[in-house]
mmCIF file of C-alpha atoms in Angstrom:
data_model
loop_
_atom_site.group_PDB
_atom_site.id
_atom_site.type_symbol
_atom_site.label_atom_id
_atom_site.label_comp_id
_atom_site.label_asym_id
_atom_site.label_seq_id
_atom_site.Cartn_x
_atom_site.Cartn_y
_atom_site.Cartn_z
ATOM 1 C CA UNK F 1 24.406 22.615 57.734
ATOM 2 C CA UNK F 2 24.351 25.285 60.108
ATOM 3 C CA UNK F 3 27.742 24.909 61.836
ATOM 4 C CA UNK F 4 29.171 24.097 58.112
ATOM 5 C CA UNK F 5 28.165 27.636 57.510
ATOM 6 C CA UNK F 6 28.676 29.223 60.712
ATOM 7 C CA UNK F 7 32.404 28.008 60.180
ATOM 8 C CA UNK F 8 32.487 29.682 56.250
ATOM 9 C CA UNK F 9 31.285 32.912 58.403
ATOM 10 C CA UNK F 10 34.045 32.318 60.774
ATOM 11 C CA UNK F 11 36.314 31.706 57.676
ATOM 12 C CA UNK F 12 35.570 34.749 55.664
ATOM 13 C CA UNK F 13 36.874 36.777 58.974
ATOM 14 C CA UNK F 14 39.914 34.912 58.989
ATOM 15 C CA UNK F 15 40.694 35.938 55.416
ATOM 16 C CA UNK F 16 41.200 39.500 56.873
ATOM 17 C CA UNK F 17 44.165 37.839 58.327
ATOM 18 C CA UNK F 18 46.246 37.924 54.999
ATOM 19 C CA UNK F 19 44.738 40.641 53.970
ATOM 20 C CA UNK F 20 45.443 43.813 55.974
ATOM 21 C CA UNK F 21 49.087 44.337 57.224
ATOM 22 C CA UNK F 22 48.646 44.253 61.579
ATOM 23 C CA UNK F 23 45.779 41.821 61.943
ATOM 24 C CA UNK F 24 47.378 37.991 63.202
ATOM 25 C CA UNK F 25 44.761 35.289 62.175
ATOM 26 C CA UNK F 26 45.806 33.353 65.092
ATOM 27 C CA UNK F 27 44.243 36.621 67.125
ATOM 28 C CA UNK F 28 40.964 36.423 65.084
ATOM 29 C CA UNK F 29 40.539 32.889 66.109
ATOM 30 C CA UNK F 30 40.689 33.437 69.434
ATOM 31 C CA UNK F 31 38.010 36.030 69.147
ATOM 32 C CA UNK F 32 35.545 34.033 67.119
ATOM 33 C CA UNK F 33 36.338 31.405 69.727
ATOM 34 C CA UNK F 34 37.741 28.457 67.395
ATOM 35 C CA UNK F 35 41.212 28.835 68.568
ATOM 36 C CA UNK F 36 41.923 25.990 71.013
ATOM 37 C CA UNK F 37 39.199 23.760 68.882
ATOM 38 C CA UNK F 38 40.975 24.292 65.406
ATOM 39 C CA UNK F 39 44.706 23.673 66.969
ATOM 40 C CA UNK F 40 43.334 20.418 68.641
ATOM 41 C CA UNK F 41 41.352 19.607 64.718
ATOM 42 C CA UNK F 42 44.783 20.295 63.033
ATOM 43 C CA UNK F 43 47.132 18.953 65.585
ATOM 44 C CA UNK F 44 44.824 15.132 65.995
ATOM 45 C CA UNK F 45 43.788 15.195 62.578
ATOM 46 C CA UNK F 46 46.270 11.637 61.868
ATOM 47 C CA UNK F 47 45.091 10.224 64.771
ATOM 48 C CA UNK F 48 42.219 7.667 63.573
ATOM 49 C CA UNK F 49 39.904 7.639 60.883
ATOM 50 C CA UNK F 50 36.948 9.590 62.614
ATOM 51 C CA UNK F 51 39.537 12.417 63.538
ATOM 52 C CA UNK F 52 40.255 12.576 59.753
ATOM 53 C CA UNK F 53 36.215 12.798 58.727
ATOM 54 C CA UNK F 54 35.757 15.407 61.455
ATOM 55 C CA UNK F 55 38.970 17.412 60.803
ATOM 56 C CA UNK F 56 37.827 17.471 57.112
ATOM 57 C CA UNK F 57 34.206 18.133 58.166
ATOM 58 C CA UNK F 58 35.385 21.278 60.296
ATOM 59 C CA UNK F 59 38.391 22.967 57.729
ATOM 60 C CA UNK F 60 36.401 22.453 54.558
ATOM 61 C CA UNK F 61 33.585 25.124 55.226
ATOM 62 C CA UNK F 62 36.051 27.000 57.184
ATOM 63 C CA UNK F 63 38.462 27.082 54.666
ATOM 64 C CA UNK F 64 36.528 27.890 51.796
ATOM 65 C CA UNK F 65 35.493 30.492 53.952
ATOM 66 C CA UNK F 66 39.111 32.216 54.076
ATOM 67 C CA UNK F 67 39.391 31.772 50.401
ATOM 68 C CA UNK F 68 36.391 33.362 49.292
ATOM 69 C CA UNK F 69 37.543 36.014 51.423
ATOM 70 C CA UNK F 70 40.797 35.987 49.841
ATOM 71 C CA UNK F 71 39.085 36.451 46.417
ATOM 72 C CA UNK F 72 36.382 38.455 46.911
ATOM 73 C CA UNK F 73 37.193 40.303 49.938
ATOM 74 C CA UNK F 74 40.981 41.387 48.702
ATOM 75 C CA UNK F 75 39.870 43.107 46.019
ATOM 76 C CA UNK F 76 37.365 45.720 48.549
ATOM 77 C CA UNK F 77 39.793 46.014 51.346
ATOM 78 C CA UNK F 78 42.351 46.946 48.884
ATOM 79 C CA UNK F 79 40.647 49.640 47.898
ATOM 80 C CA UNK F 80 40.336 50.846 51.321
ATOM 81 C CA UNK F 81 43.813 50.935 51.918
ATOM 82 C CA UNK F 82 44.673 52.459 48.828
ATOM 83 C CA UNK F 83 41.553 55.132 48.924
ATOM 84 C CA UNK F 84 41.579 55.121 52.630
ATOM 85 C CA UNK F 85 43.971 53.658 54.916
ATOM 86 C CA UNK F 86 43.520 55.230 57.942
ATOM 87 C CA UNK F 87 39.782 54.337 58.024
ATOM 88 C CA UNK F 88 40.142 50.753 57.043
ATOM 89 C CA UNK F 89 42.641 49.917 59.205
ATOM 90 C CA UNK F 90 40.255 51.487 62.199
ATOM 91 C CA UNK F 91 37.301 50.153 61.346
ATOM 92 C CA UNK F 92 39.284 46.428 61.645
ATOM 93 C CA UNK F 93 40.890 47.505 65.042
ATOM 94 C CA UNK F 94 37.496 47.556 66.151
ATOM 95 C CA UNK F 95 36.400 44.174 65.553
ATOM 96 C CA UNK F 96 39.751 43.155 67.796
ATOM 97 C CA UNK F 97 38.496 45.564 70.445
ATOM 98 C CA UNK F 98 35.091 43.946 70.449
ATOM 99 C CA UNK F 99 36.640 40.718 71.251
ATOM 100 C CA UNK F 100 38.551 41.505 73.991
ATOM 101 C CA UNK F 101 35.503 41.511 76.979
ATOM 102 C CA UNK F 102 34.927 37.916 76.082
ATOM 103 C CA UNK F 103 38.472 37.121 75.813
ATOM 104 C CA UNK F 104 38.672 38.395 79.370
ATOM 105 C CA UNK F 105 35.603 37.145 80.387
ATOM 106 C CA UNK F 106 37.240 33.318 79.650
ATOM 107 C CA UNK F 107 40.673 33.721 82.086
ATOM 108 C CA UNK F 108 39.867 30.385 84.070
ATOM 109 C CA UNK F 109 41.404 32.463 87.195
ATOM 110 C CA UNK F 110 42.634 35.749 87.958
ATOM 111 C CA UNK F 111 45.894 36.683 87.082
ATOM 112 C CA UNK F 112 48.588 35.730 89.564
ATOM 113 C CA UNK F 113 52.133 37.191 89.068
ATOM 114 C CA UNK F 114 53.082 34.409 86.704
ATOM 115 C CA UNK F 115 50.068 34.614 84.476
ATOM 116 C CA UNK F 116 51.084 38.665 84.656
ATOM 117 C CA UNK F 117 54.765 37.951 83.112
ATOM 118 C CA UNK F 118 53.773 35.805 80.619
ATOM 119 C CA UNK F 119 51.122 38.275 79.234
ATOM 120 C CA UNK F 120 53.784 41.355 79.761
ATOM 121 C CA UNK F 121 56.326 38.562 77.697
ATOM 122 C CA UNK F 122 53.733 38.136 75.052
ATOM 123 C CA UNK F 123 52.857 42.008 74.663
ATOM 124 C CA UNK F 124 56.685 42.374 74.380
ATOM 125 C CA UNK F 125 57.267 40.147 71.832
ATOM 126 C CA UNK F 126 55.114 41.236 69.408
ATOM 127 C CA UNK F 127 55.580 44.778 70.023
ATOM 128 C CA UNK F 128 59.143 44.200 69.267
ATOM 129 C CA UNK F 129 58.437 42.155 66.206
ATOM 130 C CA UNK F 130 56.142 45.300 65.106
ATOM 131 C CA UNK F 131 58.751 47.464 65.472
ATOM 132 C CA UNK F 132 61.063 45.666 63.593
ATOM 133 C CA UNK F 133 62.082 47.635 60.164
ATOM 134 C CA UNK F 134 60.375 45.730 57.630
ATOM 135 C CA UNK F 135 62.084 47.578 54.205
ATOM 136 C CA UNK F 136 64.125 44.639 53.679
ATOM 137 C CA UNK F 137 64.661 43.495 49.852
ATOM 138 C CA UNK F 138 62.432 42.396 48.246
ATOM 139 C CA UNK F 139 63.015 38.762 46.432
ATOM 140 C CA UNK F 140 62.377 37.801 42.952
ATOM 141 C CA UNK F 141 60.196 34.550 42.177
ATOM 142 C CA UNK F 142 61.116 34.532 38.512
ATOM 143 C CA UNK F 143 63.372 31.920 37.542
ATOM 144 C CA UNK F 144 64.355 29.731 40.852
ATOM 145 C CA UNK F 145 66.418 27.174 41.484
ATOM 146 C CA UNK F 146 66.178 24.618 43.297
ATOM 147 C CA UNK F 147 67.915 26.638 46.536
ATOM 148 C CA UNK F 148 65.141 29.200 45.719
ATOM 149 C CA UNK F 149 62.037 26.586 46.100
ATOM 150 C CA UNK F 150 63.663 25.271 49.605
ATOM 151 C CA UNK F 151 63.398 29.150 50.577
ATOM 152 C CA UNK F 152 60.007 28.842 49.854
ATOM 153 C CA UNK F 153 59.141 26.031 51.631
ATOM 154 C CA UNK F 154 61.037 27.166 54.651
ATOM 155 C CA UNK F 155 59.077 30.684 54.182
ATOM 156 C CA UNK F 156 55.794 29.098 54.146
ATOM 157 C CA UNK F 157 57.251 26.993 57.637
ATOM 158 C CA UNK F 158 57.828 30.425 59.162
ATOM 159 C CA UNK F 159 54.680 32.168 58.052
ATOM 160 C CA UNK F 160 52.600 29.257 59.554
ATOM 161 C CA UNK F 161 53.387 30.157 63.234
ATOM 162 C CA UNK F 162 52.213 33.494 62.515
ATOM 163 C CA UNK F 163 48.973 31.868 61.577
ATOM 164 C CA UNK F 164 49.105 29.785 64.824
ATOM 165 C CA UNK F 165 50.191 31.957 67.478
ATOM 166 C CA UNK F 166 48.146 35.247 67.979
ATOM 167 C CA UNK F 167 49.086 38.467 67.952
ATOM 168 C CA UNK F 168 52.004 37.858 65.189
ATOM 169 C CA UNK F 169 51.211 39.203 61.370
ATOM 170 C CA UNK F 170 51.639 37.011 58.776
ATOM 171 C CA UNK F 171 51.747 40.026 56.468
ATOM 172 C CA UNK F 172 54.334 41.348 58.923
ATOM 173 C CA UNK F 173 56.559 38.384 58.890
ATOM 174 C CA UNK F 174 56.521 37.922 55.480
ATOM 175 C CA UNK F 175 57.454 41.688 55.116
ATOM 176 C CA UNK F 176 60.800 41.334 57.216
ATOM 177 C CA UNK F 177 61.626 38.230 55.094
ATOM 178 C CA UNK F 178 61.374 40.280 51.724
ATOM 179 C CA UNK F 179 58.419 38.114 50.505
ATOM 180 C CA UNK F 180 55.164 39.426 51.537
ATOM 181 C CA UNK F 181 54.786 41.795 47.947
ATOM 182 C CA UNK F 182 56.346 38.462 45.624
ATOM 183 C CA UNK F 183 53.749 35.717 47.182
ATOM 184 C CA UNK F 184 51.057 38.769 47.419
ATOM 185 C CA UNK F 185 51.528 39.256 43.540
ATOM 186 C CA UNK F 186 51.729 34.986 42.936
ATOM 187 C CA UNK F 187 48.161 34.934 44.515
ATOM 188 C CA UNK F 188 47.164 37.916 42.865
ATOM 189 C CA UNK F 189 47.470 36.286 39.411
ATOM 190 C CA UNK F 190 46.039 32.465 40.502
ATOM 191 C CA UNK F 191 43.160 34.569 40.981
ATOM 192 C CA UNK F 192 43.125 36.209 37.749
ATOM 193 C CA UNK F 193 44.084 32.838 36.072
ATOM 194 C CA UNK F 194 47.435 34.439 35.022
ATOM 195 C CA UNK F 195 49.884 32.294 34.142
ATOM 196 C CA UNK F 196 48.796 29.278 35.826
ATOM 197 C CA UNK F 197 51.226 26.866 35.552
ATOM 198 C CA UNK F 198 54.262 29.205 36.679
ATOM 199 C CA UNK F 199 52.402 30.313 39.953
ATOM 200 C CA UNK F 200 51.054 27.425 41.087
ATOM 201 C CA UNK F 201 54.476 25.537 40.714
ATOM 202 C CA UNK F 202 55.062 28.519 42.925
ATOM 203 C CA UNK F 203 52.939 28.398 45.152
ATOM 204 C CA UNK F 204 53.170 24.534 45.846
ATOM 205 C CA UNK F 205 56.087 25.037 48.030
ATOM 206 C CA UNK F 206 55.040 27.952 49.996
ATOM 207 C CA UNK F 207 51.683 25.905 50.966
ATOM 208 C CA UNK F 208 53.529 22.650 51.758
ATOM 209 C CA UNK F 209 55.138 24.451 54.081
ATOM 210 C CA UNK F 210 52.640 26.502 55.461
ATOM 211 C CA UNK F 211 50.523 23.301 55.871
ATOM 212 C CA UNK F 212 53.642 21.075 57.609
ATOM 213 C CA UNK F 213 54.416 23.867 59.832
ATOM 214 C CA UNK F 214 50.084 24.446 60.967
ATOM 215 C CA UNK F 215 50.444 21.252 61.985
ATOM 216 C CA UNK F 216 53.703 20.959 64.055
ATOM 217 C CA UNK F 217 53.188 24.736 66.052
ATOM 218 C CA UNK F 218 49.328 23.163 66.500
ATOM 219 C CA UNK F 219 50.364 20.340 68.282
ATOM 220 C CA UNK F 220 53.002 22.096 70.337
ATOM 221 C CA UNK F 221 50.834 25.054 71.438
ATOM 222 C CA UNK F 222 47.896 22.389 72.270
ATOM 223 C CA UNK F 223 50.518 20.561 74.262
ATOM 224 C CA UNK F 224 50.950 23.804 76.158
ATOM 225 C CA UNK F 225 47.510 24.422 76.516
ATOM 226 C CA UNK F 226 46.939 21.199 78.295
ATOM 227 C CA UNK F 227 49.902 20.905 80.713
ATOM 228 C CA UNK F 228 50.132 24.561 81.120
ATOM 229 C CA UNK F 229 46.609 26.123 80.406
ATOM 230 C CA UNK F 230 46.891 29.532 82.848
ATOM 231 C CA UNK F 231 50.199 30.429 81.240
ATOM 232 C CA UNK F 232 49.326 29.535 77.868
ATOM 233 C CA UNK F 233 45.878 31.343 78.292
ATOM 234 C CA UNK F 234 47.680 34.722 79.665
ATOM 235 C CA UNK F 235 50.826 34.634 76.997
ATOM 236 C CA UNK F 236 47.714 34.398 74.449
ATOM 237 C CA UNK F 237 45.852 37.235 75.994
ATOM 238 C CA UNK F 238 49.080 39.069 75.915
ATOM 239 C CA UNK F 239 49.445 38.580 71.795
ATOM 240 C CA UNK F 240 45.952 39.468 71.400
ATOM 241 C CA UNK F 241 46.552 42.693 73.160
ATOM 242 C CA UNK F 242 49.659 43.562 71.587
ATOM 243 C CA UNK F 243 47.293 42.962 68.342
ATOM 244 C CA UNK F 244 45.467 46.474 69.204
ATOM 245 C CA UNK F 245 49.121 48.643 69.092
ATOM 246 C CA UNK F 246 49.998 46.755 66.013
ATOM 247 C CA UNK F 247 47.136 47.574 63.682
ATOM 248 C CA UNK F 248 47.204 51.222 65.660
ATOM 249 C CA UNK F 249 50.912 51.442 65.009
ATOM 250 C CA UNK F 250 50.076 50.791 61.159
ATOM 251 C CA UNK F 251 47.778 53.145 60.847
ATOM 252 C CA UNK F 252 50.619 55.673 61.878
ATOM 253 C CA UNK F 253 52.599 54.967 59.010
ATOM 254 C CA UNK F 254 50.096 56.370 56.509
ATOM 255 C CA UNK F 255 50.327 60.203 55.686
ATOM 256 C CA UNK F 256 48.489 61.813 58.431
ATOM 257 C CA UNK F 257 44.681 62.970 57.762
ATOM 258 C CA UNK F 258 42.580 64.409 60.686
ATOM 259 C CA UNK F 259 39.478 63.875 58.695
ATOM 260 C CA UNK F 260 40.084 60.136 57.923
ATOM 261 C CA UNK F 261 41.198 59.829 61.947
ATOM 262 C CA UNK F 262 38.331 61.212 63.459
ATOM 263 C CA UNK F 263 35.631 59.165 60.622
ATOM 264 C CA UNK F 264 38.197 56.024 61.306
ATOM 265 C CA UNK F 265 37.968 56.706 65.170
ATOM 266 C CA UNK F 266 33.718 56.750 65.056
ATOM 267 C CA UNK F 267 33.575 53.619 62.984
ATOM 268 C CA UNK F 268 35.976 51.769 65.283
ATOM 269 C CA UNK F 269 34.099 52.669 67.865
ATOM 270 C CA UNK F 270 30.434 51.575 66.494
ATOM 271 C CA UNK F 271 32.504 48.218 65.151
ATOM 272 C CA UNK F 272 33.823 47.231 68.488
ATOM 273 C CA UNK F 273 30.208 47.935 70.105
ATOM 274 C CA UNK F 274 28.598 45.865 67.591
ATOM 275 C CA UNK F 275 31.128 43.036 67.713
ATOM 276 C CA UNK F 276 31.302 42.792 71.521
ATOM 277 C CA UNK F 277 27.547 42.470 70.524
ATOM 278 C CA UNK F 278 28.136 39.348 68.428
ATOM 279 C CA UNK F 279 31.083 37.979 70.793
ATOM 280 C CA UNK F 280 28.699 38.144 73.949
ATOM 281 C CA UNK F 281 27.676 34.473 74.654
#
């Protein structure tokens, strides 16, 4: 009972993930330190009957988690980027900040010159990815074809690495691909129990996608993690980090406000302190 709801906990902060634009729910993971334990749950799942009680046992609580955080939390948070940007988007950066002492504190070794470039590769990456102009155009889900539901399917393959491998935003991706505001708006009215039908037929290919591809990057990355654990562990470290410039690098893109900065700046502070708090053991 008390892991079952120490994983809805865990779940709820994983919500953030497809939430706020910048924040990589792979990166979250790590920092609640379920990462390696979910990818070998999702990736061993098929494996024999016990690993299909336990996987079920572990994702049930922890998804319910992420969609009550989806519902409920959505709602909040996007009033704070609509009232408030600047501050929300802080406040959040702090809780990856927190994390980072214990995601340090768990490097098996120090850093040699390999682990170094795969970190620096890592940082790169996403900081690239970040960069990336993400005004694209926009698609239309109203009347698809068939051609547009394979899209969909291949979308939701896509947006599952960036739920997989830290660092990279879902939000982010989606943006580039001209379908983070269309899927945003599907979920939007599931949740308001507008038109149903339509936008769960949807939705249906988006998630079968999402879930196929969780479970192919899972068992590659917990390949890697087991016949290459250092350089895994450092590449990781790397997305996390590059995590911090992309949530500061959207908070740049707002019209500037030295009130909201400095308030933002205080509150990311006192979050980080408190979370390093929590991620201590």
């Amino acid at each position: 009972m008390k892991k079952g709801l120490n994983l809805f906990l865990k779940g709820i902060v994983l919500g953030i993930a497809f939430i706020i634009p910048g924040v990589s729910g792979g990166t979250l993971a790590v920092l609640l330190g379920i990462y390696e334990e979910l990818l070998d749950k999702v990736s061993n799942f098929y494996k024999s009957k016990k690993n299909f009680i336990d996987t079920v046992k572990y994702m049930l609580p922890l998804g319910m988690g992420v969609l009550a955080s989806i519902a409920i939390c959505a709602k909040i948070i996007g009033i704070g980027l609509e009232k408030a940007p600047i501050v929300t988007l802080l406040i959040f950066l702090g809780l990856i900040i927190g994390g980072l002492p214990r995601l340090f504190k768990g490097a098996s070794k120090k850093p040699g010159i390999k682990e170094i470039i795969f970190m620096l590769i890592g940082i790169v990456l996403v900081v690239v990815m970040a960069l990336m102009d993400k005004s694209g155009t926009t698609v239309t889900l109203t009347n698809m074809d068939t051609k547009g539901y394979i899209l969909l399917f291949l979308v939701g393959m896509i947006a599952s690495a960036t739920m997989v491998i830290p660092g990279i935003s879902g939000s982010f991706t989606l943006m580039l691909l001209g379908y983070y505001e269309p899927i945003l708006g599907v979920v939007n009215n599931i949740v308001a129990l507008t038109n149903l039908k339509q936008n769960i037929l949807i939705m249906l290919p988006f998630l079968i996608g999402v879930i196929l591809g969780i479970i192919l990057i899972s068992k590659i990355i917990n390949y890697l993690l087991k016949k290459y654990p250092n350089e895994v562990y450092y590449a990781i470290l790397g997305f996390v980090l590059s995590s911090v410039f992309n949530v500061f690098y959207q908070v740049f893109t707002y019209d500037f406000n030295l009130t909201h900065l400095i308030i933002g700046l205080i509150l990311m502070i006192i979050n980080s302190i408190l979370i390093s708090k929590v991620f201590k053991d």
